[in-house]
JSON list of C-alpha atoms in Angstrom, two decimals:
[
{"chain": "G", "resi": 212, "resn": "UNK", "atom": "CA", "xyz": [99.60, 116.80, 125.45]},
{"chain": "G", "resi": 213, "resn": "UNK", "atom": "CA", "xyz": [96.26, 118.05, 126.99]},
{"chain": "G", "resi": 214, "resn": "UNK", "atom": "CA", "xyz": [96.56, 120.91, 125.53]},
{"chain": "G", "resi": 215, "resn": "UNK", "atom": "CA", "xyz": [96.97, 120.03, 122.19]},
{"chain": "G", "resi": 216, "resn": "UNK", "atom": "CA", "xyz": [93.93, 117.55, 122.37]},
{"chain": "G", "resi": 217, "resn": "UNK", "atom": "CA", "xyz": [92.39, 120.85, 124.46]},
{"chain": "G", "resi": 218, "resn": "UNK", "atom": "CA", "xyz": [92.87, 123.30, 121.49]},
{"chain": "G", "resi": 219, "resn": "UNK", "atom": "CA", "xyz": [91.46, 121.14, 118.82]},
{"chain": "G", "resi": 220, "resn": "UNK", "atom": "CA", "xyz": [88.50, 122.81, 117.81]},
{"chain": "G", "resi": 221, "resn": "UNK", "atom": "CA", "xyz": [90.12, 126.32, 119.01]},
{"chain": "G", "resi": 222, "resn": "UNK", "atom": "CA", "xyz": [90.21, 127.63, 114.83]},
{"chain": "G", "resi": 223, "resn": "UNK", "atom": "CA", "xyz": [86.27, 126.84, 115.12]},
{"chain": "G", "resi": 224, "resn": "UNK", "atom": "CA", "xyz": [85.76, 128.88, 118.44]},
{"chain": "G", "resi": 225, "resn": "UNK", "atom": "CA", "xyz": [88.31, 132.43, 117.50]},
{"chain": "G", "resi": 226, "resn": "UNK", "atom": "CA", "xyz": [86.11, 132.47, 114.21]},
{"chain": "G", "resi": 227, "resn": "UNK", "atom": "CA", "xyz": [82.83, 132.07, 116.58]},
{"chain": "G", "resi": 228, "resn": "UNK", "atom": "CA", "xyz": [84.06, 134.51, 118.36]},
{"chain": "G", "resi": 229, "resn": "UNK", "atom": "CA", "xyz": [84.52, 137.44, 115.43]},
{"chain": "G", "resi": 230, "resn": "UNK", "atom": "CA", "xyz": [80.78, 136.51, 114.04]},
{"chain": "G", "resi": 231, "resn": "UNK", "atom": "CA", "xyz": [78.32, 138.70, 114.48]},
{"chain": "G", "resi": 232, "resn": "UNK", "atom": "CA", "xyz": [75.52, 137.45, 112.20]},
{"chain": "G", "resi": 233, "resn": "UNK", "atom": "CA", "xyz": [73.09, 135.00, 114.46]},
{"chain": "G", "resi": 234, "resn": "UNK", "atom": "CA", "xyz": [72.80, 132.25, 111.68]},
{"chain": "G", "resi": 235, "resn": "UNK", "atom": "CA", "xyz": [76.71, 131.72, 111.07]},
{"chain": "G", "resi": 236, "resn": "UNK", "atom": "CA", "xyz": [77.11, 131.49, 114.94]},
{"chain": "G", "resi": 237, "resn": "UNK", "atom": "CA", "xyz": [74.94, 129.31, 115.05]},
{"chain": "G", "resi": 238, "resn": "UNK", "atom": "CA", "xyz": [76.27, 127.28, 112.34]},
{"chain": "G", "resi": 239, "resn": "UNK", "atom": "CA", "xyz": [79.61, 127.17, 113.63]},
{"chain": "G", "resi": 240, "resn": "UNK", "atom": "CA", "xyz": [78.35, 126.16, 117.37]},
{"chain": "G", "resi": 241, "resn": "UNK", "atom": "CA", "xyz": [76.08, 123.27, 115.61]},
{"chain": "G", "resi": 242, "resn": "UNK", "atom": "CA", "xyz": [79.43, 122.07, 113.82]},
{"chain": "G", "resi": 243, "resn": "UNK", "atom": "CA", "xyz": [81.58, 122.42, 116.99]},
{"chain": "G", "resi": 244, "resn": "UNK", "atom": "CA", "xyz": [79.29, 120.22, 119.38]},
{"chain": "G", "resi": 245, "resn": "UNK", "atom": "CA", "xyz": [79.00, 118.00, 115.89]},
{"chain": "G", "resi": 246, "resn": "UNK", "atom": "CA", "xyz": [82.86, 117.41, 115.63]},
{"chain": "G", "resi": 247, "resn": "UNK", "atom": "CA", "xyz": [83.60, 117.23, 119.41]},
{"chain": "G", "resi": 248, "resn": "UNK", "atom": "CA", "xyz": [80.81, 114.48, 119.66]},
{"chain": "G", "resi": 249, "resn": "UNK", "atom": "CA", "xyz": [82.23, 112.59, 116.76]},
{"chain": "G", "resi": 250, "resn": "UNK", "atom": "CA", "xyz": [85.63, 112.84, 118.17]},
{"chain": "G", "resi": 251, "resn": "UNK", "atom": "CA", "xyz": [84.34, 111.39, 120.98]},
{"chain": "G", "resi": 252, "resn": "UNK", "atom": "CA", "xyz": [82.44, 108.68, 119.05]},
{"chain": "G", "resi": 253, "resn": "UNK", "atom": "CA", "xyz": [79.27, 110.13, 120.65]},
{"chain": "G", "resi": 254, "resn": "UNK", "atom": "CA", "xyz": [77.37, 109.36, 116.94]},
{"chain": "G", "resi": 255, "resn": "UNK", "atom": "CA", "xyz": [73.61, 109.11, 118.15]},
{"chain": "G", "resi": 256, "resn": "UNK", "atom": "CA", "xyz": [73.69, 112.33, 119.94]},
{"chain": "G", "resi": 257, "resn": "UNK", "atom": "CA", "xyz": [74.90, 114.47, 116.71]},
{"chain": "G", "resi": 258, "resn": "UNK", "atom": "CA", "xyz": [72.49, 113.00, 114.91]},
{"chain": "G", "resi": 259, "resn": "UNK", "atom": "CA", "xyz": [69.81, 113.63, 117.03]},
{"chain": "G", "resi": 260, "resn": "UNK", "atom": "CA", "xyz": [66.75, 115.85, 115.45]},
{"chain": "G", "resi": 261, "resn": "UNK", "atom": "CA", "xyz": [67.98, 118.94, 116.93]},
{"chain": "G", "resi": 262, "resn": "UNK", "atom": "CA", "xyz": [71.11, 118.90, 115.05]},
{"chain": "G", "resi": 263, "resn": "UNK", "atom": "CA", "xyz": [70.84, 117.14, 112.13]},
{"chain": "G", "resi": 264, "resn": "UNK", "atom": "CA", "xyz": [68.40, 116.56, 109.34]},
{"chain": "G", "resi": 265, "resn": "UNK", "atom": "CA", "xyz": [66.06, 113.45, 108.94]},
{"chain": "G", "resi": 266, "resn": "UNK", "atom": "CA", "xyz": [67.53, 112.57, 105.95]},
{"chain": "G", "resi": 267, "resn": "UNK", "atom": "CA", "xyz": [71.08, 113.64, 105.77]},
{"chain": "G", "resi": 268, "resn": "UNK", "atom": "CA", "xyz": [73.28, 113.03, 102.33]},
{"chain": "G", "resi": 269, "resn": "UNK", "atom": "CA", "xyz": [77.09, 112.61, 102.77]},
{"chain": "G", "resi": 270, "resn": "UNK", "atom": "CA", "xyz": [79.47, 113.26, 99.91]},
{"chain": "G", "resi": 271, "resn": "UNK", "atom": "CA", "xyz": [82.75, 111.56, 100.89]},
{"chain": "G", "resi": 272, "resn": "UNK", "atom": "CA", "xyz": [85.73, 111.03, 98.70]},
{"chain": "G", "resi": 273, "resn": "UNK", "atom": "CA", "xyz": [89.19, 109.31, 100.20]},
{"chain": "G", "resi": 274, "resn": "UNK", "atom": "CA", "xyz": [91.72, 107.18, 98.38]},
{"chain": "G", "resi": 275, "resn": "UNK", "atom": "CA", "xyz": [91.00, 103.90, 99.56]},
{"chain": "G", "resi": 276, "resn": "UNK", "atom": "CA", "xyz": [86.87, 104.22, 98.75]},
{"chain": "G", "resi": 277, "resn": "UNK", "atom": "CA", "xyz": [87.05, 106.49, 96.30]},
{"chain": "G", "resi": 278, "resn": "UNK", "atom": "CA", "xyz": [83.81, 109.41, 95.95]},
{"chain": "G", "resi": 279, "resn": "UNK", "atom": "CA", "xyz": [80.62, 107.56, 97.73]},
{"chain": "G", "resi": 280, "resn": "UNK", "atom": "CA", "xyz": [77.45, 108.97, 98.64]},
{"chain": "G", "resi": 281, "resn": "UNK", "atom": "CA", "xyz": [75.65, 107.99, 102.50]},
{"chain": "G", "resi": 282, "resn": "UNK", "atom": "CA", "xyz": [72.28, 108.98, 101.46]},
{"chain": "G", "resi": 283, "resn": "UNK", "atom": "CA", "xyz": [70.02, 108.73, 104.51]},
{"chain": "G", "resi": 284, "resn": "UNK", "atom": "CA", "xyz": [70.28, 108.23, 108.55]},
{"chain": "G", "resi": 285, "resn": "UNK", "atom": "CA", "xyz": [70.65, 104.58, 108.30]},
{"chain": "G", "resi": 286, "resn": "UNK", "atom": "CA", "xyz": [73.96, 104.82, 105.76]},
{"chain": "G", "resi": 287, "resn": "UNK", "atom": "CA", "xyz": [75.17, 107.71, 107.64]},
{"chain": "G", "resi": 288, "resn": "UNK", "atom": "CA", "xyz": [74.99, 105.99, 110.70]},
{"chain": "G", "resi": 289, "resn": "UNK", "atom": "CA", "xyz": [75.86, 102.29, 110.29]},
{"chain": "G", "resi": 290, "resn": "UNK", "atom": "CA", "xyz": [77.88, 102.72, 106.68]},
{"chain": "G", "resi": 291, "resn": "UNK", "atom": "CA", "xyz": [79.98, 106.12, 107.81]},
{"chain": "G", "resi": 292, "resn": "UNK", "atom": "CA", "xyz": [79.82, 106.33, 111.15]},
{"chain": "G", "resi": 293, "resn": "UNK", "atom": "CA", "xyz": [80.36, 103.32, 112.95]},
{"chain": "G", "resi": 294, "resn": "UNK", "atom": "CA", "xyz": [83.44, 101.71, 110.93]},
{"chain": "G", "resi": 295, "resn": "UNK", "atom": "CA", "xyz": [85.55, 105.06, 112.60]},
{"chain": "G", "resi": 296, "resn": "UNK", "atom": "CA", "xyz": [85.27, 103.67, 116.14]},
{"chain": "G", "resi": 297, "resn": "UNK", "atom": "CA", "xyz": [85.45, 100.46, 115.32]},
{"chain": "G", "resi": 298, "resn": "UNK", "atom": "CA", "xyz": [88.45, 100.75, 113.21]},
{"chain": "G", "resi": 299, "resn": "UNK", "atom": "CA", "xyz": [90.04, 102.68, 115.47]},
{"chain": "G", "resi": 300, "resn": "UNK", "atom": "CA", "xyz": [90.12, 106.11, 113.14]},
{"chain": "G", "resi": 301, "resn": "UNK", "atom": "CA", "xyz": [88.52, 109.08, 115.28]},
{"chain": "G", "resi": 302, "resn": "UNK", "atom": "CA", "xyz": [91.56, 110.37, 117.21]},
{"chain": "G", "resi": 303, "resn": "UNK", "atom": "CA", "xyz": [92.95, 113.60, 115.58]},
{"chain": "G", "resi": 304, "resn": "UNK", "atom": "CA", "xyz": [94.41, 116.58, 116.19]},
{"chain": "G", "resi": 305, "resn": "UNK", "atom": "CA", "xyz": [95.29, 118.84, 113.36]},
{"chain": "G", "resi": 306, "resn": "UNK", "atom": "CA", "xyz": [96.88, 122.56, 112.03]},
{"chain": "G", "resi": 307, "resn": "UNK", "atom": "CA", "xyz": [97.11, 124.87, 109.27]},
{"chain": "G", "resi": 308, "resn": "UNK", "atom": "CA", "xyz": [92.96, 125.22, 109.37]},
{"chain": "G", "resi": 309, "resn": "UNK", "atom": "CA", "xyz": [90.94, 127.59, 107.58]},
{"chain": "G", "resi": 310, "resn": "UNK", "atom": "CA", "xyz": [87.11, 128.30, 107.79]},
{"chain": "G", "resi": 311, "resn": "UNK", "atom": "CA", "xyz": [84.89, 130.16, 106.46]},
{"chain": "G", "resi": 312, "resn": "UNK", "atom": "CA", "xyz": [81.40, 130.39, 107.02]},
{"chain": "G", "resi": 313, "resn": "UNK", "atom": "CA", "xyz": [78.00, 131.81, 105.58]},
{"chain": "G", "resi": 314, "resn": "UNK", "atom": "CA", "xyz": [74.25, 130.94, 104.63]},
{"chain": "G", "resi": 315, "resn": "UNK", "atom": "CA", "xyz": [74.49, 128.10, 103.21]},
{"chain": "G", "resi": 316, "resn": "UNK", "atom": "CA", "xyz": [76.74, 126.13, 105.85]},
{"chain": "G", "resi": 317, "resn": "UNK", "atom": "CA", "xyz": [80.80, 126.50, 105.85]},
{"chain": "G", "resi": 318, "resn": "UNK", "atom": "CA", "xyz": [84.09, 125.41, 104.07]},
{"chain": "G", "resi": 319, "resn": "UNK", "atom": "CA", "xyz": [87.22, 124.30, 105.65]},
{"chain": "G", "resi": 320, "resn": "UNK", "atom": "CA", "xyz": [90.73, 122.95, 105.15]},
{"chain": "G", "resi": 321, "resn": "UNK", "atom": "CA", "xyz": [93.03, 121.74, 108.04]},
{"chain": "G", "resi": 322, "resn": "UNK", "atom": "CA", "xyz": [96.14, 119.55, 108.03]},
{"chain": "G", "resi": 323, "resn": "UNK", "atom": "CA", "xyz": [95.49, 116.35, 110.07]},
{"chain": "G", "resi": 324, "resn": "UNK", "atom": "CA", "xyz": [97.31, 114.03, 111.97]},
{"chain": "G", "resi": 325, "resn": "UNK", "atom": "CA", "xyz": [95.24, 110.82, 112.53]},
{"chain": "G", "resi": 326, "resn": "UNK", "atom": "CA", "xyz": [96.56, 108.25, 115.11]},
{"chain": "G", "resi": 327, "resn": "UNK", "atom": "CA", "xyz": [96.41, 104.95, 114.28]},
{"chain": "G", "resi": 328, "resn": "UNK", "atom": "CA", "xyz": [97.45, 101.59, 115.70]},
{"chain": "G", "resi": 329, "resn": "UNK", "atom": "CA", "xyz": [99.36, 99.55, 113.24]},
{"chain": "G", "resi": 330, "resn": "UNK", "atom": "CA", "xyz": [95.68, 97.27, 112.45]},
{"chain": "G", "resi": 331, "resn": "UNK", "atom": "CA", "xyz": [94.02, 100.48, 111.71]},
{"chain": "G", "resi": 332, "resn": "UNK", "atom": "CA", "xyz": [96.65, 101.72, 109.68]},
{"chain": "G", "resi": 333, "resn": "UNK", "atom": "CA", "xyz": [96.30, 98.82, 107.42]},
{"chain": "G", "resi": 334, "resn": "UNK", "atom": "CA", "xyz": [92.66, 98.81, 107.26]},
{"chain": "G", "resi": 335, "resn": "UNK", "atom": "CA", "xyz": [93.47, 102.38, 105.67]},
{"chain": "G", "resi": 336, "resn": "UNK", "atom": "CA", "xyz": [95.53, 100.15, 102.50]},
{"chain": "G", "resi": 337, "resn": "UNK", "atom": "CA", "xyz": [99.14, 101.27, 104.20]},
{"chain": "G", "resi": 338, "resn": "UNK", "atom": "CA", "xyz": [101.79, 98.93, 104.49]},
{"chain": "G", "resi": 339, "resn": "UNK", "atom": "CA", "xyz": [101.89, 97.22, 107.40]},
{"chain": "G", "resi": 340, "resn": "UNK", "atom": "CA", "xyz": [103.46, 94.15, 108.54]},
{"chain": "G", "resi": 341, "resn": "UNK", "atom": "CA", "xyz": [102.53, 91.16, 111.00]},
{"chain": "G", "resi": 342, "resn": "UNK", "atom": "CA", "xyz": [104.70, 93.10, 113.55]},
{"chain": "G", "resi": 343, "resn": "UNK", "atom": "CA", "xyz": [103.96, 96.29, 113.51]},
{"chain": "G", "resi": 344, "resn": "UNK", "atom": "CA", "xyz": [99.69, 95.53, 113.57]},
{"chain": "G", "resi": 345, "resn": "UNK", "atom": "CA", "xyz": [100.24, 96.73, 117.55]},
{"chain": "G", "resi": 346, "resn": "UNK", "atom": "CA", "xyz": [102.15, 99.73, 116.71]},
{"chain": "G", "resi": 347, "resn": "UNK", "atom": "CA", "xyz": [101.82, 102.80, 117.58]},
{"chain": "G", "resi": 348, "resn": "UNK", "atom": "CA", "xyz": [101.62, 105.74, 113.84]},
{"chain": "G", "resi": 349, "resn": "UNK", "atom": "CA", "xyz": [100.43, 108.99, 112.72]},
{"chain": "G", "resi": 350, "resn": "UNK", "atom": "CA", "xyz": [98.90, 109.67, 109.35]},
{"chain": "G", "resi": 351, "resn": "UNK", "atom": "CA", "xyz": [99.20, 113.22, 107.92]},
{"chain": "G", "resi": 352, "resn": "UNK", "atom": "CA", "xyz": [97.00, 114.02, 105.22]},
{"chain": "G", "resi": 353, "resn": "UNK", "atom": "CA", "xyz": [95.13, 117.50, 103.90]},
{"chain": "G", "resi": 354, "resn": "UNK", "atom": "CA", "xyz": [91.02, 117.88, 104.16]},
{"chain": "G", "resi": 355, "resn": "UNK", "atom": "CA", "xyz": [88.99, 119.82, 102.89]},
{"chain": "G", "resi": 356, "resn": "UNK", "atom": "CA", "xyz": [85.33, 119.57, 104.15]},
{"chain": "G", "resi": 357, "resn": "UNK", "atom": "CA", "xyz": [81.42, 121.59, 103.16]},
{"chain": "G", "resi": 358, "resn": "UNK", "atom": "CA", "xyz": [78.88, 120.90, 105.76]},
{"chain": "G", "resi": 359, "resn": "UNK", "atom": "CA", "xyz": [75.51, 122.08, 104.33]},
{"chain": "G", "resi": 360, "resn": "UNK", "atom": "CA", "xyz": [73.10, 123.34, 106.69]},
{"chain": "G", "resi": 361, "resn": "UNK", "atom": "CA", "xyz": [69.22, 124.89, 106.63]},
{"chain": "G", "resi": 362, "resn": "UNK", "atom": "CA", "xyz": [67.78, 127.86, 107.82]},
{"chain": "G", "resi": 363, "resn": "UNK", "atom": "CA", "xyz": [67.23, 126.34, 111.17]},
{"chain": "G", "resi": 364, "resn": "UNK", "atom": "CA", "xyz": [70.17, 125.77, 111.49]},
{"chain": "G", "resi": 365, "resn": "UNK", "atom": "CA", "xyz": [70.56, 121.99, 111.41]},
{"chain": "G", "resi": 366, "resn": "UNK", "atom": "CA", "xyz": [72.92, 119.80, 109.45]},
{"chain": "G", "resi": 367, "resn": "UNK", "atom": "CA", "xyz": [72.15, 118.71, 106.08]},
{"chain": "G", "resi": 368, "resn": "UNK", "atom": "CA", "xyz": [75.09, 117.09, 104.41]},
{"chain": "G", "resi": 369, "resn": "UNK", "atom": "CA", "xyz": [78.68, 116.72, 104.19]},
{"chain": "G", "resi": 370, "resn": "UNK", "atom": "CA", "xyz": [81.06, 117.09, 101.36]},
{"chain": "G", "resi": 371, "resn": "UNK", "atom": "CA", "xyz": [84.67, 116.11, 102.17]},
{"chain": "G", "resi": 372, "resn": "UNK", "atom": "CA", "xyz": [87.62, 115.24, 100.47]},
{"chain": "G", "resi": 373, "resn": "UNK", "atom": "CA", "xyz": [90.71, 113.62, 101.74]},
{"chain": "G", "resi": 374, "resn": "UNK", "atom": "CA", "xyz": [94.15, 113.93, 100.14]},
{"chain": "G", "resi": 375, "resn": "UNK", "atom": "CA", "xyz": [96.38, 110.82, 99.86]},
{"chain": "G", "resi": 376, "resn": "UNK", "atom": "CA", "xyz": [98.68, 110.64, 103.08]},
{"chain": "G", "resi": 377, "resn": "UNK", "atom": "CA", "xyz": [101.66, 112.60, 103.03]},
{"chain": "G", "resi": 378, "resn": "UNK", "atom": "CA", "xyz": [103.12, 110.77, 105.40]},
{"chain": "G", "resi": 379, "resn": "UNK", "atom": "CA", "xyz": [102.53, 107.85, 107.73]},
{"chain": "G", "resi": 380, "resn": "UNK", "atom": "CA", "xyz": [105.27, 107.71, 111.06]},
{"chain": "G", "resi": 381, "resn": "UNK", "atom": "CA", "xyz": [105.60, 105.06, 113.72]},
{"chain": "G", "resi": 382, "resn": "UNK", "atom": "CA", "xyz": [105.95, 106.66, 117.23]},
{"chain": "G", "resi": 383, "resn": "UNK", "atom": "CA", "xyz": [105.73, 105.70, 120.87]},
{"chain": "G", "resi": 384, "resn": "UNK", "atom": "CA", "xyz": [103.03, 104.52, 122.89]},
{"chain": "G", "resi": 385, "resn": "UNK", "atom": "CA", "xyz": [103.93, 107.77, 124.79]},
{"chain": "G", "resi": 386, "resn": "UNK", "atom": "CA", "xyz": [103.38, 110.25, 121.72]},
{"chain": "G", "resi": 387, "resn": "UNK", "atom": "CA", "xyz": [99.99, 108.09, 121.08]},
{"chain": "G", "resi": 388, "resn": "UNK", "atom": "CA", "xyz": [96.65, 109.61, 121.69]},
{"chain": "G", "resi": 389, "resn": "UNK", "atom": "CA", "xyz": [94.09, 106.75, 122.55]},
{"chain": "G", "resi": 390, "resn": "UNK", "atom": "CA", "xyz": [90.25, 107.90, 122.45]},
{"chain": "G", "resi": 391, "resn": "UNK", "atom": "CA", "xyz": [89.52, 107.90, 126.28]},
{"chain": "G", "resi": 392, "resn": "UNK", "atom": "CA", "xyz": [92.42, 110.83, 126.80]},
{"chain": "G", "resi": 393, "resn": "UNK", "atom": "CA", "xyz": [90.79, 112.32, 123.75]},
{"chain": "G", "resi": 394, "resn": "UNK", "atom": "CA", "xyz": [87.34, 111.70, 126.00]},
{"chain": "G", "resi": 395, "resn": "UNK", "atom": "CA", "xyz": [88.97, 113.22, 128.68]},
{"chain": "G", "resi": 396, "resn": "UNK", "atom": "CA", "xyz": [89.47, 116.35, 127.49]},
{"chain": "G", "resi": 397, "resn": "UNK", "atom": "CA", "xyz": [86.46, 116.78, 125.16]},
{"chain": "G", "resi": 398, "resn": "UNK", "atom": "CA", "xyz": [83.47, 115.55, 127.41]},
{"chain": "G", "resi": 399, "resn": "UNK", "atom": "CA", "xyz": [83.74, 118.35, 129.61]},
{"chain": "G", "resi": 400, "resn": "UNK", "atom": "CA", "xyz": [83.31, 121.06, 126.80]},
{"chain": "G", "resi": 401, "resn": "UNK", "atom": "CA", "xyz": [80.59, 119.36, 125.38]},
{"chain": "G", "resi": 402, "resn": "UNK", "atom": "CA", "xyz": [78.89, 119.17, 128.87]},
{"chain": "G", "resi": 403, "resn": "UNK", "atom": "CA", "xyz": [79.34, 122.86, 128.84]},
{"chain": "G", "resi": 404, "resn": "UNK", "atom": "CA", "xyz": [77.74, 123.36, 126.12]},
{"chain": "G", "resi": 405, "resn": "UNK", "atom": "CA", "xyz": [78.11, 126.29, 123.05]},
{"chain": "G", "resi": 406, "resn": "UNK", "atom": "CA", "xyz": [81.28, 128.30, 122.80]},
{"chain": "G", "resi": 407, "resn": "UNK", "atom": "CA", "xyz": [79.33, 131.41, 122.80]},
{"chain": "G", "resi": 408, "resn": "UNK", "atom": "CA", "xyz": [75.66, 131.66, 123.82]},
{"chain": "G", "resi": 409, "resn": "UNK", "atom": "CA", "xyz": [73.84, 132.92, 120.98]},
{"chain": "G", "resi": 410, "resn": "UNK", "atom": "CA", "xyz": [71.24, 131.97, 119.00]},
{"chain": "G", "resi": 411, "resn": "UNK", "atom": "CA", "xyz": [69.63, 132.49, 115.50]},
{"chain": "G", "resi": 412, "resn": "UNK", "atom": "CA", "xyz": [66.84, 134.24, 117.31]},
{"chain": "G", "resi": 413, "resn": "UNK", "atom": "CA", "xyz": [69.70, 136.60, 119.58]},
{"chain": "G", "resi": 414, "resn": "UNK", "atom": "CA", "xyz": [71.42, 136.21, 123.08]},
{"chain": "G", "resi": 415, "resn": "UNK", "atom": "CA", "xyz": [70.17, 133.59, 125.47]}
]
């Protein structure tokens, strides 16, 4: 189980480790502290000036909202952010994922598989009954996600698209992930710090 939830980000870190080019290091370290933080629901601290615009704009399309626009800190935060932890929606491990980075930012795809406890998984417009709210499911679905950056590099926006789920599974409290082992695992990379120590201006 550990190291499943240890080798989540480990498509981000192989491509980190073919770059060459200062900037798209860079870009993919700024992305992998960004998504190990959110995992973590650690929001304020990816947000924070040194990695992310003051005025960030997310594109975000998913079949229960449909395409809406966060435009600003305050949306991004309170409107995009904070529903995830308190609904229960940031634990995820995923497959199939390919990145690809340059100037501008990067693209990716990746298969997910989102755990969800049965309240969650209604909040997300499945079909759940009274008796299954405390269950114990995994949502698969397809992403495909453009974070924006600047020259600095900090974040700028996100574009991402979720597919409809391709399937949603009840299994056992023993096959669940709950956030704190997701913590568990995480926290100590991001106390680490980058995957590789380089930045835009050369080695550190």
């Amino acid at each position: 189980m550990s190291d499943e939830l240890a080798n989540i980000f480990s498509a981000a870190e192989r491509l980190i480790d073919q770059l060459d080019n200062p900037l798209h290091i860079a870009i993919m370290e700024n992305y992998r502290m960004h998504a190990m933080l959110e995992y973590c629901g650690r929001f304020e601290e990816l947000l924070a000036p040194t990695m992310t615009v003051e005025h960030p704009v997310y594109r975000i399309c998913t079949p229960q909202t449909g395409y809406r626009v966060y435009d600003g800190m305050d949306e991004v935060k309170n409107d995009f952010y904070a529903p995830l932890v308190e609904n229960g929606q940031t634990v995820q491990t995923k497959e199939q994922e390919l990145i690809s980075v340059n100037d501008w930012g990067f693209s990716q795809e990746q298969f997910v598989h989102q755990h969800l406890r049965g309240r969650a998984a209604r909040a997300k417009g499945h079909d759940i009954a009274d008796r299954e709210l405390d269950g114990y499911f995994i949502e698969d679905h397809w992403t495909s996600m453009y974070f924006v950056y600047n020259e600095e590099p900090r974040l700028v926006g996100e574009h991402i698209y979720h597919s409809p789920a391709t399937d949603l599974r009840e299994i056992t409290a023993d096959e669940f992930y709950e956030l704190e082992q997701l913590r568990a695992v995480l926290e100590p990379k991001i106390a680490a710090g980058p995957h590789r120590r380089l930045s835009v201006g050369g080695a550190s």
